[in-house]
Amino acid sequence: MNETILIIIVLALVIILGVIAYNMYQENQYRQQVRRQFGHSDKDALLGSKTDFVRDGKSQDQTGVPLRPVRQKDISAPAFEPKDDLFAAKVSQAAANKPDVEIEYEDDFKESVIEPETKEADAAYDFKRVAAPVYSQTKLHGKRKLLLDLHDLPKLELPWFDPRFDYMAYISLSEPQELHTIPRLSSRHRFQIAGCTMDDRFQIAEPIPSVYYQGFIIGLQSISRSGLATTQELEQFGEQVNQFAEKMNGGLLLTDVETFLNVARPLDELCARVDQTIAMHLVSRGTVSGVELRSAVEQLGFELGVDGAFHFPNEKGEPLFTIVTLDNSPFTSSLLDSQTYRGFSMLFDIPHVPAGEKQFNRFMDLAVKLSSNLGLDLVNDKLEELSTQWLKDVRSYVLARQDEMKKVGIEPSGQLAQRLFS
């Protein structure tokens, strides 16, 4: 054996040992991440964990309902962070050690899978419209006569605003003017501007030539999935609106910040409590091809969206239920054509699904059909089969949260819900 062959053999051994060491390191990293994400063997990460699921950092509800985070405390963090296929790896390992057993399902989910319960909502709040808000400042630049009475503007009820969560500003001009550009009044929260035209009608203000306005009503949406606007943000908004009023040569009336927050805070707390997503996992004991998966979900009416998830649309074409991968990586046409999956998760977004047990039963009906068609198991995060009692508890929880919304005039999936939970 010459020296060259010996060197080649040594290099090959070094490479092989390096690959083995790297694989061991990767396996150790996966195990640590799985423990952090799903807990230890004596802890059910879906039903009994202390995982934070709302933006204010409170722990999971004592009912033990499976929940997914929706509202974020740190809004500066990216909304989507790719993760390793940790859940899928756990599924694969469990499938290899799990005996072949069948899960019993109801044949027809069109009827209620469980008997309805008459249960009052946990808390009821009586939110009333603010008919006469207090104002923190009135700025009339000079002694000019204004075209509109500033104190009459808050008495108007316009369809674009709700004083419970829209922080209001009122502007009256001293002379009719066109709106040349929409001002930038907030970087984090949505706002709308309604303008009063020369025929005394209000419309959403747009920079249209030859359309003159006498004044404006501006509402800053202060409650959303980003959380409640802070005092500093509302004050900054007021300063920017004041600059806009000065530029338009008008007078300004602002709602008092503390008075507004006293009304908005309890509503925001309710929104944070009901803003939850129910997650149900469908997993395979082996793998399912992307082609087969896509065919099965599309046959039931799901459509692949640009966000990398399958959506089940309602009668208006709006998303009702959602299917995502187990590791939150996006579905794409190319990946579905070329790779296999260990399953997927079905999501029920409580504020965006119309109220009533009919919709939950419909959600379960789709899950059971997909489970049957693809040979998948319905499980929780600990890979435990779902029981009738689990479904009963989840359904009761969903109906209770939606009932809370309706009691304050927010219809699940309605226009206000679309604004508050976006």
mmCIF file of C-alpha atoms in Angstrom, residues 49-348:
data_model
loop_
_atom_site.group_PDB
_atom_site.id
_atom_site.type_symbol
_atom_site.label_atom_id
_atom_site.label_comp_id
_atom_site.label_asym_id
_atom_site.label_seq_id
_atom_site.Cartn_x
_atom_site.Cartn_y
_atom_site.Cartn_z
ATOM 1 C CA SER A 49 -49.099 23.281 29.622
ATOM 2 C CA LYS A 50 -48.411 26.738 30.958
ATOM 3 C CA THR A 51 -47.550 28.040 27.516
ATOM 4 C CA ASP A 52 -48.398 31.707 26.997
ATOM 5 C CA PHE A 53 -51.050 32.054 24.351
ATOM 6 C CA VAL A 54 -52.087 35.688 24.520
ATOM 7 C CA ARG A 55 -50.064 38.822 23.993
ATOM 8 C CA ASP A 56 -50.293 39.897 27.654
ATOM 9 C CA GLY A 57 -48.321 36.829 28.717
ATOM 10 C CA LYS A 58 -51.050 35.160 30.805
ATOM 11 C CA SER A 59 -50.989 31.396 31.078
ATOM 12 C CA GLN A 60 -53.291 28.985 29.317
ATOM 13 C CA ASP A 61 -56.917 28.826 30.403
ATOM 14 C CA GLN A 62 -57.725 26.384 33.181
ATOM 15 C CA THR A 63 -60.153 24.522 30.933
ATOM 16 C CA GLY A 64 -57.136 22.967 29.229
ATOM 17 C CA VAL A 65 -58.365 23.775 25.747
ATOM 18 C CA PRO A 66 -55.784 23.504 22.935
ATOM 19 C CA LEU A 67 -54.892 27.020 21.930
ATOM 20 C CA ARG A 68 -52.504 28.736 19.557
ATOM 21 C CA PRO A 69 -51.010 32.202 20.035
ATOM 22 C CA VAL A 70 -52.712 34.971 18.116
ATOM 23 C CA ARG A 71 -51.971 38.267 19.806
ATOM 24 C CA GLN A 72 -48.344 39.189 20.336
ATOM 25 C CA LYS A 73 -46.879 41.058 23.275
ATOM 26 C CA ASP A 74 -43.699 42.069 21.431
ATOM 27 C CA ILE A 75 -45.043 43.458 18.179
ATOM 28 C CA SER A 76 -41.536 44.208 16.969
ATOM 29 C CA ALA A 77 -40.839 40.468 16.635
ATOM 30 C CA PRO A 78 -41.331 38.963 13.165
ATOM 31 C CA ALA A 79 -44.772 37.453 12.639
ATOM 32 C CA PHE A 80 -43.355 34.304 11.002
ATOM 33 C CA GLU A 81 -40.271 32.418 12.018
ATOM 34 C CA PRO A 82 -39.434 29.202 10.116
ATOM 35 C CA LYS A 83 -38.973 26.228 12.421
ATOM 36 C CA ASP A 84 -37.468 22.781 12.043
ATOM 37 C CA ASP A 85 -39.844 19.875 11.486
ATOM 38 C CA LEU A 86 -39.900 19.074 15.202
ATOM 39 C CA PHE A 87 -43.487 17.943 15.471
ATOM 40 C CA ALA A 88 -43.135 15.822 12.330
ATOM 41 C CA ALA A 89 -40.007 14.167 13.770
ATOM 42 C CA LYS A 90 -41.924 13.377 16.935
ATOM 43 C CA VAL A 91 -44.788 11.957 14.874
ATOM 44 C CA SER A 92 -42.403 9.743 12.928
ATOM 45 C CA GLN A 93 -40.819 8.346 16.084
ATOM 46 C CA ALA A 94 -44.172 7.695 17.749
ATOM 47 C CA ALA A 95 -45.572 6.049 14.622
ATOM 48 C CA ALA A 96 -42.745 3.511 14.557
ATOM 49 C CA ASN A 97 -43.466 2.419 18.140
ATOM 50 C CA LYS A 98 -47.245 2.611 18.038
ATOM 51 C CA PRO A 99 -49.338 -0.515 17.348
ATOM 52 C CA ASP A 100 -51.864 -0.330 14.570
ATOM 53 C CA VAL A 101 -55.170 0.595 16.148
ATOM 54 C CA GLU A 102 -58.192 2.295 14.720
ATOM 55 C CA ILE A 103 -59.825 5.460 15.991
ATOM 56 C CA GLU A 104 -63.595 5.321 16.182
ATOM 57 C CA TYR A 105 -65.397 8.305 14.707
ATOM 58 C CA GLU A 106 -69.000 9.251 14.326
ATOM 59 C CA ASP A 107 -70.184 8.380 10.827
ATOM 60 C CA ASP A 108 -72.171 11.559 10.356
ATOM 61 C CA PHE A 109 -71.002 14.860 11.807
ATOM 62 C CA LYS A 110 -73.943 16.731 10.287
ATOM 63 C CA GLU A 111 -75.692 16.002 13.551
ATOM 64 C CA SER A 112 -74.176 17.320 16.733
ATOM 65 C CA VAL A 113 -71.365 15.060 17.970
ATOM 66 C CA ILE A 114 -72.291 15.915 21.548
ATOM 67 C CA GLU A 115 -75.337 17.130 23.366
ATOM 68 C CA PRO A 116 -75.597 20.935 23.612
ATOM 69 C CA GLU A 117 -74.819 22.456 26.968
ATOM 70 C CA THR A 118 -76.579 25.437 28.454
ATOM 71 C CA LYS A 119 -73.713 27.337 29.972
ATOM 72 C CA GLU A 120 -73.372 31.033 30.646
ATOM 73 C CA ALA A 121 -70.348 32.932 29.398
ATOM 74 C CA ASP A 122 -67.608 33.435 31.974
ATOM 75 C CA ALA A 123 -67.957 37.215 31.999
ATOM 76 C CA ALA A 124 -70.275 39.773 30.489
ATOM 77 C CA TYR A 125 -69.434 43.394 29.938
ATOM 78 C CA ASP A 126 -71.837 46.173 29.190
ATOM 79 C CA PHE A 127 -69.971 48.355 26.729
ATOM 80 C CA LYS A 128 -71.936 51.427 25.781
ATOM 81 C CA ARG A 129 -71.241 53.850 23.006
ATOM 82 C CA VAL A 130 -69.578 57.075 24.107
ATOM 83 C CA ALA A 131 -72.202 59.617 23.180
ATOM 84 C CA ALA A 132 -70.460 62.668 24.623
ATOM 85 C CA PRO A 133 -66.680 62.173 24.884
ATOM 86 C CA VAL A 134 -64.471 64.556 26.810
ATOM 87 C CA TYR A 135 -61.908 66.495 24.826
ATOM 88 C CA SER A 136 -58.318 67.036 25.767
ATOM 89 C CA GLN A 137 -57.629 70.031 23.590
ATOM 90 C CA THR A 138 -59.359 72.392 21.245
ATOM 91 C CA LYS A 139 -57.119 74.309 18.879
ATOM 92 C CA LEU A 140 -58.553 77.157 16.879
ATOM 93 C CA HIS A 141 -55.705 78.770 15.021
ATOM 94 C CA GLY A 142 -56.455 82.463 15.099
ATOM 95 C CA LYS A 143 -60.019 83.776 15.307
ATOM 96 C CA ARG A 144 -61.143 82.446 11.961
ATOM 97 C CA LYS A 145 -64.732 81.368 11.509
ATOM 98 C CA LEU A 146 -64.988 77.651 10.861
ATOM 99 C CA LEU A 147 -67.312 76.039 8.330
ATOM 100 C CA LEU A 148 -68.462 73.304 10.746
ATOM 101 C CA ASP A 149 -69.219 73.468 14.463
ATOM 102 C CA LEU A 150 -66.535 71.346 16.115
ATOM 103 C CA HIS A 151 -68.812 70.403 19.010
ATOM 104 C CA ASP A 152 -71.505 69.116 16.659
ATOM 105 C CA LEU A 153 -69.189 66.698 14.882
ATOM 106 C CA PRO A 154 -68.886 64.200 17.810
ATOM 107 C CA LYS A 155 -72.678 63.846 17.836
ATOM 108 C CA LEU A 156 -72.614 62.233 14.397
ATOM 109 C CA GLU A 157 -72.749 58.447 14.158
ATOM 110 C CA LEU A 158 -70.839 57.395 11.071
ATOM 111 C CA PRO A 159 -70.617 53.757 9.894
ATOM 112 C CA TRP A 160 -66.817 53.787 9.673
ATOM 113 C CA PHE A 161 -66.131 54.508 13.355
ATOM 114 C CA ASP A 162 -66.863 52.997 16.748
ATOM 115 C CA PRO A 163 -65.895 55.241 19.725
ATOM 116 C CA ARG A 164 -65.281 52.141 21.875
ATOM 117 C CA PHE A 165 -62.040 51.429 20.043
ATOM 118 C CA ASP A 166 -61.564 54.254 17.515
ATOM 119 C CA TYR A 167 -59.724 57.220 19.009
ATOM 120 C CA MET A 168 -61.460 60.205 17.412
ATOM 121 C CA ALA A 169 -60.219 63.556 16.093
ATOM 122 C CA TYR A 170 -62.414 66.252 14.536
ATOM 123 C CA ILE A 171 -61.265 68.972 12.146
ATOM 124 C CA SER A 172 -63.250 71.930 10.801
ATOM 125 C CA LEU A 173 -61.792 74.062 8.007
ATOM 126 C CA SER A 174 -62.077 77.804 7.631
ATOM 127 C CA GLU A 175 -62.501 77.487 3.856
ATOM 128 C CA PRO A 176 -63.259 74.590 1.487
ATOM 129 C CA GLN A 177 -60.166 72.719 0.362
ATOM 130 C CA GLU A 178 -59.162 69.739 -1.720
ATOM 131 C CA LEU A 179 -57.375 66.852 -0.056
ATOM 132 C CA HIS A 180 -54.154 66.542 -2.038
ATOM 133 C CA THR A 181 -52.610 63.606 -0.119
ATOM 134 C CA ILE A 182 -53.641 61.252 2.665
ATOM 135 C CA PRO A 183 -51.544 62.198 5.726
ATOM 136 C CA ARG A 184 -49.381 59.628 7.539
ATOM 137 C CA LEU A 185 -50.780 59.637 11.052
ATOM 138 C CA SER A 186 -49.670 56.280 12.514
ATOM 139 C CA SER A 187 -47.080 53.634 11.762
ATOM 140 C CA ARG A 188 -48.668 50.773 13.759
ATOM 141 C CA HIS A 189 -52.424 51.296 13.838
ATOM 142 C CA ARG A 190 -54.975 51.679 11.076
ATOM 143 C CA PHE A 191 -56.895 54.913 10.705
ATOM 144 C CA GLN A 192 -59.694 56.182 8.502
ATOM 145 C CA ILE A 193 -60.532 59.708 7.369
ATOM 146 C CA ALA A 194 -64.082 60.745 6.547
ATOM 147 C CA GLY A 195 -64.595 64.115 4.879
ATOM 148 C CA CYS A 196 -67.614 66.421 4.776
ATOM 149 C CA THR A 197 -68.217 67.571 1.196
ATOM 150 C CA MET A 198 -69.826 70.839 0.155
ATOM 151 C CA ASP A 199 -73.292 69.216 0.121
ATOM 152 C CA ASP A 200 -72.879 68.374 3.842
ATOM 153 C CA ARG A 201 -72.409 64.657 3.242
ATOM 154 C CA PHE A 202 -69.681 62.536 4.775
ATOM 155 C CA GLN A 203 -67.677 60.057 2.737
ATOM 156 C CA ILE A 204 -64.302 58.343 3.004
ATOM 157 C CA ALA A 205 -61.937 61.161 2.090
ATOM 158 C CA GLU A 206 -59.821 60.680 -1.021
ATOM 159 C CA PRO A 207 -57.455 63.005 -2.884
ATOM 160 C CA ILE A 208 -59.760 63.578 -5.846
ATOM 161 C CA PRO A 209 -59.367 66.784 -7.900
ATOM 162 C CA SER A 210 -62.285 69.211 -7.702
ATOM 163 C CA VAL A 211 -63.723 67.524 -4.592
ATOM 164 C CA TYR A 212 -63.738 70.097 -1.788
ATOM 165 C CA TYR A 213 -64.153 69.345 1.916
ATOM 166 C CA GLN A 214 -65.436 71.464 4.805
ATOM 167 C CA GLY A 215 -63.902 69.278 7.500
ATOM 168 C CA PHE A 216 -62.753 65.810 8.484
ATOM 169 C CA ILE A 217 -63.420 63.150 11.116
ATOM 170 C CA ILE A 218 -60.461 60.848 11.763
ATOM 171 C CA GLY A 219 -60.564 57.617 13.743
ATOM 172 C CA LEU A 220 -57.491 55.687 14.864
ATOM 173 C CA GLN A 221 -58.292 51.980 15.376
ATOM 174 C CA SER A 222 -56.653 51.478 18.741
ATOM 175 C CA ILE A 223 -57.470 47.787 19.287
ATOM 176 C CA SER A 224 -56.211 45.016 17.025
ATOM 177 C CA ARG A 225 -54.152 41.847 17.218
ATOM 178 C CA SER A 226 -51.170 44.128 17.770
ATOM 179 C CA GLY A 227 -52.693 45.079 21.117
ATOM 180 C CA LEU A 228 -54.098 48.284 22.584
ATOM 181 C CA ALA A 229 -52.548 51.575 21.599
ATOM 182 C CA THR A 230 -50.509 53.183 24.374
ATOM 183 C CA THR A 231 -51.019 56.640 25.840
ATOM 184 C CA GLN A 232 -47.864 57.790 24.059
ATOM 185 C CA GLU A 233 -49.134 56.496 20.725
ATOM 186 C CA LEU A 234 -52.469 58.282 21.111
ATOM 187 C CA GLU A 235 -50.740 61.515 22.090
ATOM 188 C CA GLN A 236 -48.398 61.210 19.114
ATOM 189 C CA PHE A 237 -51.389 60.636 16.855
ATOM 190 C CA GLY A 238 -52.980 63.787 18.287
ATOM 191 C CA GLU A 239 -49.840 65.802 17.518
ATOM 192 C CA GLN A 240 -49.763 64.547 13.935
ATOM 193 C CA VAL A 241 -53.464 65.311 13.465
ATOM 194 C CA ASN A 242 -52.822 68.793 14.840
ATOM 195 C CA GLN A 243 -50.081 69.343 12.263
ATOM 196 C CA PHE A 244 -52.481 68.193 9.558
ATOM 197 C CA ALA A 245 -55.164 70.609 10.860
ATOM 198 C CA GLU A 246 -52.677 73.500 10.844
ATOM 199 C CA LYS A 247 -51.649 72.652 7.293
ATOM 200 C CA MET A 248 -55.325 72.654 6.244
ATOM 201 C CA ASN A 249 -55.927 75.942 8.087
ATOM 202 C CA GLY A 250 -58.545 74.437 10.410
ATOM 203 C CA GLY A 251 -59.537 73.906 14.017
ATOM 204 C CA LEU A 252 -59.068 70.657 15.926
ATOM 205 C CA LEU A 253 -60.968 68.772 18.616
ATOM 206 C CA LEU A 254 -59.424 65.649 20.211
ATOM 207 C CA THR A 255 -60.968 63.029 22.494
ATOM 208 C CA ASP A 256 -59.422 62.941 25.953
ATOM 209 C CA VAL A 257 -56.870 60.129 26.010
ATOM 210 C CA GLU A 258 -57.566 58.801 29.515
ATOM 211 C CA THR A 259 -61.342 58.906 29.022
ATOM 212 C CA PHE A 260 -60.953 56.914 25.829
ATOM 213 C CA LEU A 261 -58.625 54.337 27.396
ATOM 214 C CA ASN A 262 -61.026 53.760 30.298
ATOM 215 C CA VAL A 263 -63.559 52.559 27.727
ATOM 216 C CA ALA A 264 -61.096 50.729 25.444
ATOM 217 C CA ARG A 265 -59.161 48.755 28.071
ATOM 218 C CA PRO A 266 -61.954 46.370 29.169
ATOM 219 C CA LEU A 267 -62.899 45.775 25.544
ATOM 220 C CA ASP A 268 -59.281 45.041 24.689
ATOM 221 C CA GLU A 269 -59.078 42.581 27.608
ATOM 222 C CA LEU A 270 -62.116 40.757 26.276
ATOM 223 C CA CYS A 271 -60.631 40.689 22.770
ATOM 224 C CA ALA A 272 -57.387 39.249 24.110
ATOM 225 C CA ARG A 273 -59.310 36.495 25.913
ATOM 226 C CA VAL A 274 -61.423 35.387 22.946
ATOM 227 C CA ASP A 275 -58.709 35.853 20.311
ATOM 228 C CA GLN A 276 -57.611 32.225 20.136
ATOM 229 C CA THR A 277 -57.183 29.526 17.513
ATOM 230 C CA ILE A 278 -58.111 25.889 18.092
ATOM 231 C CA ALA A 279 -55.532 23.517 16.563
ATOM 232 C CA MET A 280 -56.282 19.912 15.632
ATOM 233 C CA HIS A 281 -53.532 17.665 14.222
ATOM 234 C CA LEU A 282 -53.953 14.932 11.616
ATOM 235 C CA VAL A 283 -50.866 12.725 11.485
ATOM 236 C CA SER A 284 -49.753 9.653 9.548
ATOM 237 C CA ARG A 285 -48.053 6.550 10.911
ATOM 238 C CA GLY A 286 -45.835 6.752 7.844
ATOM 239 C CA THR A 287 -46.014 9.539 5.280
ATOM 240 C CA VAL A 288 -48.537 10.893 2.806
ATOM 241 C CA SER A 289 -47.503 12.288 -0.556
ATOM 242 C CA GLY A 290 -48.061 15.968 -1.242
ATOM 243 C CA VAL A 291 -49.998 15.114 -4.396
ATOM 244 C CA GLU A 292 -52.374 12.868 -2.467
ATOM 245 C CA LEU A 293 -52.719 15.427 0.344
ATOM 246 C CA ARG A 294 -53.540 18.251 -2.042
ATOM 247 C CA SER A 295 -56.046 16.142 -3.950
ATOM 248 C CA ALA A 296 -57.857 15.126 -0.762
ATOM 249 C CA VAL A 297 -58.158 18.622 0.716
ATOM 250 C CA GLU A 298 -59.159 20.228 -2.588
ATOM 251 C CA GLN A 299 -61.877 17.628 -3.117
ATOM 252 C CA LEU A 300 -63.452 18.854 0.126
ATOM 253 C CA GLY A 301 -63.310 22.489 -0.997
ATOM 254 C CA PHE A 302 -60.022 23.777 0.429
ATOM 255 C CA GLU A 303 -57.967 26.125 -1.748
ATOM 256 C CA LEU A 304 -54.235 26.797 -1.616
ATOM 257 C CA GLY A 305 -53.634 30.455 -0.746
ATOM 258 C CA VAL A 306 -50.729 32.759 -1.453
ATOM 259 C CA ASP A 307 -49.821 32.575 2.250
ATOM 260 C CA GLY A 308 -48.837 28.915 1.892
ATOM 261 C CA ALA A 309 -51.912 27.494 3.656
ATOM 262 C CA PHE A 310 -55.086 25.783 2.470
ATOM 263 C CA HIS A 311 -58.279 27.705 3.248
ATOM 264 C CA PHE A 312 -61.877 26.499 3.306
ATOM 265 C CA PRO A 313 -63.982 29.456 2.052
ATOM 266 C CA ASN A 314 -67.431 30.482 3.220
ATOM 267 C CA GLU A 315 -70.272 31.559 0.965
ATOM 268 C CA LYS A 316 -68.588 34.935 0.388
ATOM 269 C CA GLY A 317 -65.251 33.359 -0.509
ATOM 270 C CA GLU A 318 -63.653 34.406 2.799
ATOM 271 C CA PRO A 319 -61.454 31.898 4.710
ATOM 272 C CA LEU A 320 -63.394 29.847 7.261
ATOM 273 C CA PHE A 321 -60.994 27.047 8.278
ATOM 274 C CA THR A 322 -57.272 26.685 7.579
ATOM 275 C CA ILE A 323 -54.832 23.824 7.004
ATOM 276 C CA VAL A 324 -51.117 24.366 7.712
ATOM 277 C CA THR A 325 -48.077 22.110 7.907
ATOM 278 C CA LEU A 326 -47.051 20.599 11.235
ATOM 279 C CA ASP A 327 -43.906 22.760 11.357
ATOM 280 C CA ASN A 328 -45.578 25.936 9.992
ATOM 281 C CA SER A 329 -43.564 25.843 6.780
ATOM 282 C CA PRO A 330 -45.611 26.987 3.750
ATOM 283 C CA PHE A 331 -47.321 24.676 1.303
ATOM 284 C CA THR A 332 -46.274 25.408 -2.286
ATOM 285 C CA SER A 333 -47.238 23.749 -5.546
ATOM 286 C CA SER A 334 -43.683 22.616 -6.229
ATOM 287 C CA LEU A 335 -43.220 21.119 -2.756
ATOM 288 C CA LEU A 336 -46.593 19.381 -2.863
ATOM 289 C CA ASP A 337 -45.606 17.796 -6.176
ATOM 290 C CA SER A 338 -42.248 16.556 -4.953
ATOM 291 C CA GLN A 339 -42.261 15.719 -1.249
ATOM 292 C CA THR A 340 -44.126 13.749 1.400
ATOM 293 C CA TYR A 341 -45.685 14.930 4.662
ATOM 294 C CA ARG A 342 -46.293 13.330 8.036
ATOM 295 C CA GLY A 343 -49.571 15.174 8.399
ATOM 296 C CA PHE A 344 -50.954 18.665 8.919
ATOM 297 C CA SER A 345 -52.888 20.845 11.365
ATOM 298 C CA MET A 346 -56.430 22.184 10.975
ATOM 299 C CA LEU A 347 -57.104 25.579 12.565
ATOM 300 C CA PHE A 348 -60.363 27.040 13.870
#
